[in-house]
mmCIF file of C-alpha atoms in Angstrom:
data_model
loop_
_atom_site.group_PDB
_atom_site.id
_atom_site.type_symbol
_atom_site.label_atom_id
_atom_site.label_comp_id
_atom_site.label_asym_id
_atom_site.label_seq_id
_atom_site.Cartn_x
_atom_site.Cartn_y
_atom_site.Cartn_z
ATOM 1 C CA MET B 127 22.263 -19.050 -28.710
ATOM 2 C CA LYS B 128 25.769 -20.025 -29.800
ATOM 3 C CA PRO B 129 25.465 -23.803 -29.195
ATOM 4 C CA LEU B 130 22.439 -23.979 -31.475
ATOM 5 C CA LEU B 131 24.532 -22.727 -34.380
ATOM 6 C CA TYR B 132 26.123 -26.159 -34.501
ATOM 7 C CA LEU B 133 22.695 -27.611 -35.318
ATOM 8 C CA MET B 134 22.355 -25.579 -38.502
ATOM 9 C CA PRO B 135 24.334 -28.017 -40.708
ATOM 10 C CA VAL B 136 22.044 -30.805 -39.514
ATOM 11 C CA ALA B 137 18.907 -28.811 -40.327
ATOM 12 C CA ILE B 138 20.254 -27.797 -43.743
ATOM 13 C CA THR B 139 21.239 -31.373 -44.576
ATOM 14 C CA VAL B 140 17.790 -32.702 -43.656
ATOM 15 C CA ALA B 141 16.117 -29.898 -45.617
ATOM 16 C CA CYS B 142 18.178 -30.752 -48.710
ATOM 17 C CA VAL B 143 17.135 -34.382 -48.477
ATOM 18 C CA ALA B 144 13.494 -33.290 -48.204
ATOM 19 C CA SER B 145 13.754 -31.093 -51.288
ATOM 20 C CA SER B 146 15.153 -33.767 -53.604
ATOM 21 C CA PRO B 147 13.351 -33.674 -56.983
ATOM 22 C CA ALA B 148 13.887 -37.392 -57.602
ATOM 23 C CA GLN B 149 10.247 -38.265 -56.920
ATOM 24 C CA ALA B 150 6.858 -36.664 -56.410
ATOM 25 C CA ILE B 151 5.989 -35.389 -52.943
ATOM 26 C CA GLU B 152 2.762 -36.683 -51.406
ATOM 27 C CA LEU B 153 0.736 -33.977 -49.653
ATOM 28 C CA LYS B 154 -1.805 -34.648 -46.893
ATOM 29 C CA ALA B 155 -4.097 -31.987 -45.419
ATOM 30 C CA LYS B 156 -4.818 -32.190 -41.685
ATOM 31 C CA GLY B 157 -6.573 -30.111 -39.060
ATOM 32 C CA PHE B 158 -10.074 -28.972 -38.162
ATOM 33 C CA ILE B 159 -12.538 -26.098 -38.407
ATOM 34 C CA LYS B 160 -13.995 -24.976 -35.082
ATOM 35 C CA VAL B 161 -16.736 -22.320 -34.986
ATOM 36 C CA GLY B 162 -19.163 -21.289 -32.277
ATOM 37 C CA ALA B 163 -20.178 -18.971 -29.463
ATOM 38 C CA VAL B 164 -18.366 -18.401 -26.180
ATOM 39 C CA GLY B 165 -19.889 -16.727 -23.131
ATOM 40 C CA ALA B 166 -18.819 -15.999 -19.562
ATOM 41 C CA ASN B 167 -20.589 -14.701 -16.469
ATOM 42 C CA ARG B 168 -17.702 -12.248 -15.966
ATOM 43 C CA ALA B 169 -14.464 -11.344 -17.709
ATOM 44 C CA VAL B 170 -11.690 -13.894 -18.177
ATOM 45 C CA ASN B 171 -8.068 -13.845 -19.302
ATOM 46 C CA SER B 172 -6.808 -15.468 -22.483
ATOM 47 C CA PHE B 173 -3.083 -15.683 -21.746
ATOM 48 C CA GLY B 174 -3.230 -12.295 -20.024
ATOM 49 C CA GLN B 175 -5.645 -10.528 -22.388
ATOM 50 C CA GLU B 176 -9.212 -9.748 -21.319
ATOM 51 C CA ASN B 177 -11.141 -11.652 -23.991
ATOM 52 C CA LEU B 178 -12.714 -15.013 -24.885
ATOM 53 C CA ALA B 179 -10.239 -16.080 -27.577
ATOM 54 C CA ALA B 180 -8.853 -18.962 -25.482
ATOM 55 C CA PRO B 181 -9.737 -18.618 -21.777
ATOM 56 C CA THR B 182 -7.011 -19.639 -19.335
ATOM 57 C CA ALA B 183 -7.846 -17.822 -16.073
ATOM 58 C CA ALA B 184 -10.379 -15.623 -14.298
ATOM 59 C CA ARG B 185 -9.939 -11.883 -13.908
ATOM 60 C CA PRO B 186 -9.484 -10.576 -10.358
ATOM 61 C CA GLN B 187 -12.597 -9.409 -8.508
ATOM 62 C CA GLY B 188 -13.193 -5.648 -8.524
ATOM 63 C CA ASP B 189 -10.436 -5.115 -11.069
ATOM 64 C CA PHE B 190 -12.267 -2.908 -13.547
ATOM 65 C CA THR B 191 -15.626 -1.381 -14.286
ATOM 66 C CA LEU B 192 -17.912 -3.866 -16.077
ATOM 67 C CA LEU B 193 -15.708 -6.889 -15.293
ATOM 68 C CA ASP B 194 -18.565 -8.392 -13.306
ATOM 69 C CA LYS B 195 -20.894 -8.215 -16.331
ATOM 70 C CA GLU B 196 -21.636 -11.083 -18.711
ATOM 71 C CA VAL B 197 -19.624 -11.221 -21.935
ATOM 72 C CA THR B 198 -20.180 -13.134 -25.189
ATOM 73 C CA SER B 199 -18.290 -13.632 -28.437
ATOM 74 C CA PHE B 200 -18.317 -15.669 -31.644
ATOM 75 C CA GLN B 201 -14.994 -17.377 -32.322
ATOM 76 C CA ALA B 202 -13.451 -19.141 -35.330
ATOM 77 C CA ALA B 203 -9.784 -18.355 -34.671
ATOM 78 C CA GLN B 204 -8.964 -21.717 -33.061
ATOM 79 C CA THR B 205 -9.477 -23.340 -36.461
ATOM 80 C CA ARG B 206 -6.307 -25.293 -37.231
ATOM 81 C CA LEU B 207 -4.949 -26.271 -40.661
ATOM 82 C CA GLY B 208 -1.857 -28.307 -41.479
ATOM 83 C CA MET B 209 -0.074 -29.847 -44.450
ATOM 84 C CA GLU B 210 2.195 -32.889 -44.325
ATOM 85 C CA ALA B 211 4.707 -33.361 -47.154
ATOM 86 C CA ILE B 212 5.898 -36.974 -47.501
ATOM 87 C CA VAL B 213 9.037 -37.128 -49.640
ATOM 88 C CA ASP B 214 9.827 -40.822 -49.171
ATOM 89 C CA PRO B 215 9.505 -43.430 -46.392
ATOM 90 C CA THR B 216 12.304 -41.731 -44.421
ATOM 91 C CA THR B 217 11.655 -38.011 -44.914
ATOM 92 C CA ARG B 218 8.656 -35.809 -44.266
ATOM 93 C CA GLY B 219 7.818 -32.258 -43.278
ATOM 94 C CA TYR B 220 4.833 -30.714 -41.546
ATOM 95 C CA VAL B 221 3.510 -27.155 -41.263
ATOM 96 C CA GLU B 222 0.504 -26.215 -39.120
ATOM 97 C CA PHE B 223 -1.145 -22.908 -38.332
ATOM 98 C CA ASP B 224 -4.193 -21.421 -36.630
ATOM 99 C CA PHE B 225 -5.632 -17.887 -36.549
ATOM 100 C CA ILE B 226 -5.289 -16.930 -32.884
ATOM 101 C CA ASP B 227 -4.183 -13.450 -31.841
ATOM 102 C CA PHE B 228 -4.806 -12.768 -28.157
ATOM 103 C CA THR B 229 -4.840 -9.015 -28.790
ATOM 104 C CA LYS B 230 -7.987 -9.385 -30.951
ATOM 105 C CA ALA B 231 -11.105 -10.080 -28.913
ATOM 106 C CA SER B 232 -13.664 -11.012 -31.604
ATOM 107 C CA PRO B 233 -12.001 -10.745 -35.025
ATOM 108 C CA THR B 234 -13.489 -11.631 -38.408
ATOM 109 C CA THR B 235 -11.454 -10.677 -41.489
ATOM 110 C CA GLN B 236 -8.777 -9.290 -39.149
ATOM 111 C CA MET B 237 -7.597 -12.830 -38.359
ATOM 112 C CA VAL B 238 -4.154 -13.772 -39.668
ATOM 113 C CA PRO B 239 -2.367 -17.158 -39.664
ATOM 114 C CA ARG B 240 -0.148 -18.063 -36.703
ATOM 115 C CA VAL B 241 2.483 -20.742 -37.327
ATOM 116 C CA ARG B 242 2.250 -23.470 -34.682
ATOM 117 C CA ILE B 243 4.438 -26.222 -36.124
ATOM 118 C CA ALA B 244 7.096 -26.163 -38.853
ATOM 119 C CA LYS B 245 9.337 -29.229 -38.760
ATOM 120 C CA ILE B 246 11.215 -31.848 -40.756
ATOM 121 C CA ASP B 247 11.412 -35.517 -39.718
ATOM 122 C CA TYR B 248 14.134 -37.843 -40.951
ATOM 123 C CA ASP B 249 14.173 -41.551 -40.064
ATOM 124 C CA PHE B 250 17.641 -43.061 -39.788
ATOM 125 C CA SER B 251 15.982 -46.438 -39.225
ATOM 126 C CA GLU B 252 12.695 -47.923 -38.067
ATOM 127 C CA THR B 253 13.624 -47.086 -34.465
ATOM 128 C CA ARG B 254 15.508 -43.769 -34.725
ATOM 129 C CA ARG B 255 14.201 -40.384 -35.910
ATOM 130 C CA LEU B 256 15.611 -36.858 -36.070
ATOM 131 C CA THR B 257 13.164 -33.943 -35.869
ATOM 132 C CA VAL B 258 14.319 -30.368 -36.488
ATOM 133 C CA GLY B 259 12.103 -27.288 -36.314
ATOM 134 C CA GLN B 260 9.282 -25.826 -34.248
ATOM 135 C CA ASP B 261 7.250 -28.555 -32.565
ATOM 136 C CA TRP B 262 5.685 -29.595 -29.280
ATOM 137 C CA ASP B 263 8.209 -29.633 -26.456
ATOM 138 C CA ILE B 264 9.188 -33.122 -25.331
ATOM 139 C CA PHE B 265 8.769 -31.898 -21.731
ATOM 140 C CA SER B 266 5.284 -32.673 -20.356
ATOM 141 C CA PRO B 267 3.938 -34.068 -23.655
ATOM 142 C CA THR B 268 0.396 -35.008 -22.562
ATOM 143 C CA ASN B 269 -2.664 -32.932 -23.501
ATOM 144 C CA THR B 270 -6.172 -32.716 -22.051
ATOM 145 C CA SER B 271 -9.575 -33.552 -23.532
ATOM 146 C CA THR B 272 -11.164 -30.191 -24.373
ATOM 147 C CA TYR B 273 -12.495 -28.141 -27.284
ATOM 148 C CA ASN B 274 -10.567 -25.114 -25.990
ATOM 149 C CA TYR B 275 -7.561 -26.359 -27.941
ATOM 150 C CA VAL B 276 -5.502 -23.186 -27.572
ATOM 151 C CA GLY B 277 -6.309 -22.369 -23.937
ATOM 152 C CA ASN B 278 -6.294 -26.036 -22.925
ATOM 153 C CA ASN B 279 -5.372 -26.270 -19.205
ATOM 154 C CA PHE B 280 -2.283 -24.146 -19.749
ATOM 155 C CA GLN B 281 -1.220 -22.147 -16.673
ATOM 156 C CA ALA B 282 -3.488 -24.506 -14.722
ATOM 157 C CA GLY B 283 -1.618 -27.812 -14.676
ATOM 158 C CA ASN B 284 -0.653 -28.389 -18.318
ATOM 159 C CA SER B 285 2.832 -26.987 -18.862
ATOM 160 C CA GLY B 286 4.313 -28.202 -22.168
ATOM 161 C CA PHE B 287 4.131 -25.988 -25.271
ATOM 162 C CA MET B 288 5.949 -25.256 -28.553
ATOM 163 C CA ARG B 289 9.714 -24.933 -28.891
ATOM 164 C CA SER B 290 12.261 -24.468 -31.677
ATOM 165 C CA GLN B 291 14.461 -27.516 -31.212
ATOM 166 C CA ALA B 292 16.245 -30.585 -32.510
ATOM 167 C CA ILE B 293 14.875 -33.905 -31.215
ATOM 168 C CA LEU B 294 16.354 -37.406 -31.406
ATOM 169 C CA THR B 295 13.859 -40.222 -30.817
ATOM 170 C CA ASP B 296 14.970 -43.800 -30.079
ATOM 171 C CA ARG B 297 12.548 -46.704 -29.690
ATOM 172 C CA HIS B 298 13.481 -49.967 -27.993
ATOM 173 C CA GLY B 299 10.400 -52.173 -28.035
ATOM 174 C CA ASP B 300 7.813 -50.502 -25.802
ATOM 175 C CA LEU B 301 10.370 -48.002 -24.461
ATOM 176 C CA GLU B 302 10.707 -44.642 -26.207
ATOM 177 C CA MET B 303 13.570 -42.269 -25.368
ATOM 178 C CA ARG B 304 13.668 -38.678 -26.635
ATOM 179 C CA TYR B 305 16.474 -36.125 -26.327
ATOM 180 C CA ALA B 306 16.277 -32.465 -27.357
ATOM 181 C CA LEU B 307 18.286 -29.258 -27.640
ATOM 182 C CA GLY B 308 16.100 -26.173 -27.956
ATOM 183 C CA MET B 309 15.806 -22.420 -27.849
ATOM 184 C CA VAL B 310 15.301 -20.987 -24.367
ATOM 185 C CA GLY B 311 12.170 -19.141 -25.445
ATOM 186 C CA SER B 312 10.747 -17.002 -28.220
ATOM 187 C CA ASN B 313 11.140 -13.330 -29.053
ATOM 188 C CA ALA B 314 8.667 -11.565 -31.351
ATOM 189 C CA THR B 315 10.283 -8.119 -31.024
ATOM 190 C CA ALA B 316 12.676 -6.515 -33.500
ATOM 191 C CA THR B 317 15.791 -6.739 -31.311
ATOM 192 C CA ASN B 318 17.700 -9.437 -29.482
ATOM 193 C CA ALA B 319 16.771 -9.948 -25.840
ATOM 194 C CA ASP B 320 17.591 -12.251 -22.922
ATOM 195 C CA ILE B 321 16.976 -15.495 -24.815
ATOM 196 C CA GLU B 322 19.368 -14.656 -27.666
ATOM 197 C CA LYS B 323 22.031 -13.491 -25.211
ATOM 198 C CA SER B 324 21.893 -16.640 -23.075
ATOM 199 C CA ASP B 325 24.760 -19.041 -23.752
ATOM 200 C CA LEU B 326 22.917 -22.320 -23.181
ATOM 201 C CA PRO B 327 20.037 -23.973 -25.057
ATOM 202 C CA THR B 328 17.445 -26.017 -23.220
ATOM 203 C CA PHE B 329 18.433 -29.636 -22.596
ATOM 204 C CA ALA B 330 15.501 -32.049 -22.360
ATOM 205 C CA VAL B 331 14.977 -35.779 -22.033
ATOM 206 C CA ALA B 332 11.790 -37.853 -21.939
ATOM 207 C CA ALA B 333 11.181 -41.565 -21.397
ATOM 208 C CA ALA B 334 7.850 -43.294 -22.022
ATOM 209 C CA TYR B 335 6.940 -46.962 -21.664
ATOM 210 C CA GLY B 336 3.915 -48.503 -23.359
ATOM 211 C CA THR B 337 2.006 -48.153 -26.605
ATOM 212 C CA GLY B 338 -0.888 -46.053 -27.854
ATOM 213 C CA MET B 339 -3.162 -44.856 -25.062
ATOM 214 C CA ASN B 340 -1.516 -47.119 -22.486
ATOM 215 C CA ARG B 341 1.778 -45.624 -21.396
ATOM 216 C CA VAL B 342 3.584 -43.919 -18.524
ATOM 217 C CA GLY B 343 6.583 -41.638 -18.646
ATOM 218 C CA VAL B 344 8.815 -39.005 -17.118
ATOM 219 C CA SER B 345 10.508 -35.937 -18.589
ATOM 220 C CA ALA B 346 12.999 -33.275 -17.547
ATOM 221 C CA ILE B 347 14.274 -29.996 -18.959
ATOM 222 C CA GLY B 348 16.966 -27.570 -17.835
ATOM 223 C CA SER B 349 18.975 -24.525 -18.852
ATOM 224 C CA ARG B 350 20.433 -21.277 -17.527
ATOM 225 C CA LEU B 351 19.212 -17.812 -18.470
ATOM 226 C CA LYS B 352 20.824 -14.401 -18.541
ATOM 227 C CA LEU B 353 18.281 -11.853 -17.287
ATOM 228 C CA ALA B 354 19.071 -8.173 -17.754
ATOM 229 C CA ASP B 355 19.534 -6.119 -14.578
ATOM 230 C CA GLY B 356 21.243 -2.906 -13.508
ATOM 231 C CA SER B 357 24.466 -4.484 -12.276
ATOM 232 C CA PRO B 358 27.890 -3.618 -13.732
ATOM 233 C CA ARG B 359 27.885 -7.012 -15.456
ATOM 234 C CA GLY B 360 24.522 -6.177 -17.016
ATOM 235 C CA TYR B 361 22.701 -9.410 -16.219
ATOM 236 C CA ALA B 362 21.904 -12.002 -13.569
ATOM 237 C CA SER B 363 22.194 -15.729 -14.238
ATOM 238 C CA ARG B 364 19.232 -17.886 -13.207
ATOM 239 C CA GLY B 365 18.843 -21.655 -13.371
ATOM 240 C CA VAL B 366 15.852 -23.188 -15.149
ATOM 241 C CA TYR B 367 14.445 -26.670 -14.622
ATOM 242 C CA GLY B 368 11.310 -28.737 -14.952
ATOM 243 C CA LEU B 369 10.462 -32.300 -13.896
ATOM 244 C CA SER B 370 7.277 -34.120 -14.851
ATOM 245 C CA ALA B 371 5.537 -37.492 -14.786
ATOM 246 C CA PHE B 372 2.678 -38.382 -17.122
ATOM 247 C CA GLY B 373 0.445 -41.250 -18.111
ATOM 248 C CA GLU B 374 -2.376 -42.325 -20.413
ATOM 249 C CA LYS B 375 -4.718 -45.276 -19.906
ATOM 250 C CA SER B 376 -7.536 -46.798 -21.950
ATOM 251 C CA VAL B 377 -10.663 -47.424 -19.883
ATOM 252 C CA GLY B 378 -13.175 -49.440 -21.866
ATOM 253 C CA THR B 379 -13.847 -47.386 -24.987
ATOM 254 C CA GLY B 380 -12.652 -44.209 -23.251
ATOM 255 C CA SER B 381 -9.372 -42.947 -21.863
ATOM 256 C CA ILE B 382 -7.836 -40.972 -19.023
ATOM 257 C CA ARG B 383 -4.699 -38.827 -19.019
ATOM 258 C CA ALA B 384 -2.749 -37.353 -16.129
ATOM 259 C CA GLU B 385 0.322 -35.231 -15.583
ATOM 260 C CA VAL B 386 2.181 -33.629 -12.673
ATOM 261 C CA TYR B 387 5.165 -31.283 -12.780
ATOM 262 C CA THR B 388 7.406 -29.007 -10.756
ATOM 263 C CA SER B 389 9.496 -26.204 -12.226
ATOM 264 C CA GLN B 390 11.713 -23.189 -11.617
ATOM 265 C CA ASN B 391 11.745 -20.168 -13.965
ATOM 266 C CA LEU B 392 10.382 -22.431 -16.699
ATOM 267 C CA GLU B 393 7.811 -19.914 -17.933
ATOM 268 C CA ASN B 394 10.743 -17.744 -19.030
ATOM 269 C CA THR B 395 11.549 -20.379 -21.671
ATOM 270 C CA GLY B 396 8.055 -20.507 -23.193
ATOM 271 C CA SER B 397 6.531 -23.313 -21.136
ATOM 272 C CA LEU B 398 3.049 -22.473 -19.852
ATOM 273 C CA THR B 399 3.660 -22.662 -16.120
ATOM 274 C CA LEU B 400 3.411 -19.915 -13.466
ATOM 275 C CA SER B 401 7.154 -19.911 -12.718
ATOM 276 C CA ARG B 402 8.225 -16.609 -14.284
ATOM 277 C CA GLY B 403 11.559 -15.673 -12.709
ATOM 278 C CA ARG B 404 13.212 -12.263 -12.652
ATOM 279 C CA ALA B 405 16.785 -11.078 -12.395
ATOM 280 C CA ALA B 406 16.298 -10.530 -8.665
ATOM 281 C CA THR B 407 14.673 -13.843 -7.804
ATOM 282 C CA SER B 408 13.636 -17.283 -9.043
ATOM 283 C CA VAL B 409 10.012 -18.442 -9.026
ATOM 284 C CA ARG B 410 9.047 -22.091 -8.450
ATOM 285 C CA ASP B 411 5.686 -23.774 -9.011
ATOM 286 C CA VAL B 412 3.954 -27.164 -9.077
ATOM 287 C CA GLY B 413 0.918 -28.330 -11.010
ATOM 288 C CA GLY B 414 -0.928 -31.122 -12.713
ATOM 289 C CA PHE B 415 -4.177 -32.294 -14.274
ATOM 290 C CA LEU B 416 -6.475 -35.289 -14.650
ATOM 291 C CA SER B 417 -8.468 -35.551 -17.873
ATOM 292 C CA GLY B 418 -10.705 -38.085 -19.568
ATOM 293 C CA LYS B 419 -13.118 -38.757 -22.407
ATOM 294 C CA PHE B 420 -15.762 -41.495 -22.352
ATOM 295 C CA PRO B 421 -18.094 -42.424 -25.232
ATOM 296 C CA LEU B 422 -21.681 -43.054 -24.129
ATOM 297 C CA ASP B 423 -22.554 -44.720 -27.443
ATOM 298 C CA GLU B 424 -21.497 -44.400 -31.081
ATOM 299 C CA ALA B 425 -22.509 -40.722 -31.204
ATOM 300 C CA TRP B 426 -22.379 -39.207 -27.708
ATOM 301 C CA SER B 427 -19.299 -38.632 -25.512
ATOM 302 C CA LEU B 428 -18.572 -37.024 -22.153
ATOM 303 C CA PHE B 429 -15.222 -35.368 -21.435
ATOM 304 C CA GLY B 430 -13.679 -33.321 -18.670
ATOM 305 C CA THR B 431 -10.530 -32.042 -16.987
ATOM 306 C CA ALA B 432 -9.499 -30.835 -13.539
ATOM 307 C CA GLY B 433 -6.151 -29.081 -13.175
ATOM 308 C CA LEU B 434 -4.250 -26.571 -11.103
ATOM 309 C CA ALA B 435 -0.940 -24.756 -10.850
ATOM 310 C CA THR B 436 0.360 -22.942 -7.785
ATOM 311 C CA VAL B 437 3.506 -20.975 -7.027
ATOM 312 C CA ARG B 438 5.537 -22.356 -4.132
ATOM 313 C CA ASN B 439 7.306 -19.102 -3.205
ATOM 314 C CA LYS B 440 4.396 -16.718 -3.707
ATOM 315 C CA GLY B 441 6.263 -13.693 -2.372
ATOM 316 C CA ALA B 442 8.555 -13.778 -5.409
ATOM 317 C CA VAL B 443 5.701 -13.254 -7.897
ATOM 318 C CA SER B 444 5.391 -9.818 -9.527
ATOM 319 C CA ASN B 445 2.368 -7.741 -8.547
ATOM 320 C CA ALA B 446 -0.252 -7.757 -11.290
ATOM 321 C CA SER B 447 -1.050 -4.110 -10.521
ATOM 322 C CA THR B 448 2.436 -2.996 -11.590
ATOM 323 C CA LEU B 449 2.605 -4.875 -14.871
ATOM 324 C CA THR B 450 0.837 -2.437 -17.194
ATOM 325 C CA ALA B 451 -0.277 1.134 -16.724
ATOM 326 C CA GLY B 452 -3.979 0.469 -17.218
ATOM 327 C CA ARG B 453 -3.959 -3.200 -16.234
ATOM 328 C CA ARG B 454 -6.522 -3.769 -18.985
ATOM 329 C CA SER B 455 -4.244 -6.499 -20.255
ATOM 330 C CA PHE B 456 -1.712 -8.312 -18.114
ATOM 331 C CA ASP B 457 1.628 -9.170 -19.677
ATOM 332 C CA ALA B 458 1.195 -12.863 -20.473
ATOM 333 C CA THR B 459 4.658 -13.610 -19.103
ATOM 334 C CA THR B 460 4.184 -11.897 -15.726
ATOM 335 C CA LEU B 461 0.583 -12.421 -14.794
ATOM 336 C CA GLY B 462 0.817 -11.876 -11.050
ATOM 337 C CA ILE B 463 -1.014 -15.202 -10.581
ATOM 338 C CA THR B 464 -0.099 -17.315 -7.558
ATOM 339 C CA THR B 465 -2.690 -20.103 -8.009
ATOM 340 C CA ASN B 466 -4.924 -21.065 -10.928
ATOM 341 C CA VAL B 467 -7.543 -23.840 -10.926
ATOM 342 C CA ALA B 468 -9.479 -24.847 -14.049
ATOM 343 C CA VAL B 469 -12.257 -27.473 -14.070
ATOM 344 C CA LYS B 470 -14.077 -28.390 -17.303
ATOM 345 C CA LEU B 471 -16.954 -30.669 -18.260
ATOM 346 C CA GLY B 472 -18.426 -31.154 -21.709
ATOM 347 C CA ILE B 473 -20.439 -33.291 -24.077
ATOM 348 C CA ASP B 474 -20.241 -33.791 -27.835
ATOM 349 C CA HIS B 475 -22.383 -35.518 -30.442
ATOM 350 C CA LYS B 476 -21.345 -36.817 -33.860
ATOM 351 C CA LEU B 477 -23.631 -35.569 -36.611
ATOM 352 C CA SER B 478 -21.582 -37.451 -39.212
ATOM 353 C CA GLU B 479 -18.195 -39.132 -39.469
ATOM 354 C CA LYS B 480 -16.338 -35.794 -39.530
ATOM 355 C CA LEU B 481 -18.822 -33.306 -38.034
ATOM 356 C CA SER B 482 -19.738 -32.898 -34.347
ATOM 357 C CA TRP B 483 -21.418 -30.342 -32.132
ATOM 358 C CA PHE B 484 -20.105 -29.705 -28.635
ATOM 359 C CA THR B 485 -20.880 -27.865 -25.415
ATOM 360 C CA GLU B 486 -18.253 -27.319 -22.711
ATOM 361 C CA LEU B 487 -18.565 -25.615 -19.310
ATOM 362 C CA SER B 488 -15.417 -24.325 -17.586
ATOM 363 C CA ARG B 489 -14.884 -22.919 -14.092
ATOM 364 C CA PHE B 490 -11.773 -20.830 -13.343
ATOM 365 C CA ASN B 491 -10.631 -19.967 -9.809
ATOM 366 C CA THR B 492 -7.606 -17.683 -9.939
ATOM 367 C CA VAL B 493 -5.643 -16.039 -7.117
ATOM 368 C CA PHE B 494 -3.574 -12.928 -7.818
ATOM 369 C CA LYS B 495 -0.819 -11.747 -5.523
ATOM 370 C CA ASP B 496 -2.252 -8.262 -5.023
ATOM 371 C CA PHE B 497 -5.906 -8.589 -6.106
ATOM 372 C CA GLY B 498 -7.091 -11.697 -4.304
ATOM 373 C CA ASN B 499 -9.467 -14.199 -5.886
ATOM 374 C CA GLY B 500 -11.195 -14.181 -9.244
ATOM 375 C CA HIS B 501 -13.721 -16.753 -10.425
ATOM 376 C CA SER B 502 -15.574 -17.145 -13.708
ATOM 377 C CA TYR B 503 -17.754 -19.607 -15.596
ATOM 378 C CA VAL B 504 -17.286 -20.010 -19.354
ATOM 379 C CA VAL B 505 -19.572 -21.835 -21.819
ATOM 380 C CA ASP B 506 -18.180 -22.793 -25.232
ATOM 381 C CA ALA B 507 -20.589 -24.310 -27.794
ATOM 382 C CA GLY B 508 -20.387 -24.840 -31.528
ATOM 383 C CA LEU B 509 -19.527 -27.105 -34.447
ATOM 384 C CA PHE B 510 -16.311 -29.033 -35.065
ATOM 385 C CA LEU B 511 -15.318 -30.386 -38.497
ATOM 386 C CA SER B 512 -12.309 -32.721 -38.757
ATOM 387 C CA ILE B 513 -10.198 -32.471 -41.905
#
């Protein structure tokens, strides 16, 4: 990622400002503790793994022995803890982690922290901010109302996720403009791969008009990837893009959120779409969601989401049956999914200012290229403590 090297002096400069010993640093703890039981009438995928850690899709019908049996688990791994360090009115940093590992079905002491956000913010003025680090992508920035915080409606209409990037934010009254240069993905292996060998970062822009829970916006992201193949050159070059529109609206004491997107090969860069391209072909998809939360009184609230994602050129999708030898777990980046629909409905009740109990029912309808349909119901119930 040669162009991103030029961002290093900026990151180092901001980090030096944040580490100045001239005054005490104010620390603020943030996050939540989420604990409870999860059950399903048949097996589901959590980003490709057959477990209940963070359900995102159904398993295909007739896939494995016992897949059509009920499954239950107790989960605490979606618990999320963060620490904000405020150096002065212009400089702050934030680190956030949870305990999710999709390769661990029902862990206890085996849970380990997973870094979600690690960033530094520097305000040039009241209307201009520089953010450097790992943070939410500025593409498709809206989230749904759900207690499945990690699974969300990802791969079923909600596409934006985390990215290592540098973001410039400009505010002009009710108009907010954001521009970003970012890594074209993540690589948790020991050696460099396609993303490190690609010459271009991601280029993203987002515009939003409004304030608080009343705003509309659009966003776009693009890049070009080098994907290894068997040619004399050693790689194929594939274009990447995403376009989205989003909005939030207060309705009485409640709110609704919506988002639609279209993309090509965007899953290759870490976004949670279905458009996973290969050296031989590009994959394109569309998706979106509608979500809302509505208080019934001071203690009770209803919430729900309906979302879907579908591949436009379904013939280009890899077969799920060829992804892993046993197919017990599908590679999360090549799921073989052509369409995924997720519908959720839940209720919560405040027991105190910070503590609530919740119950959420989810229905997943998932179509695989070579397995046909899968459908599952999931119930998630437990306690939620805000920090």
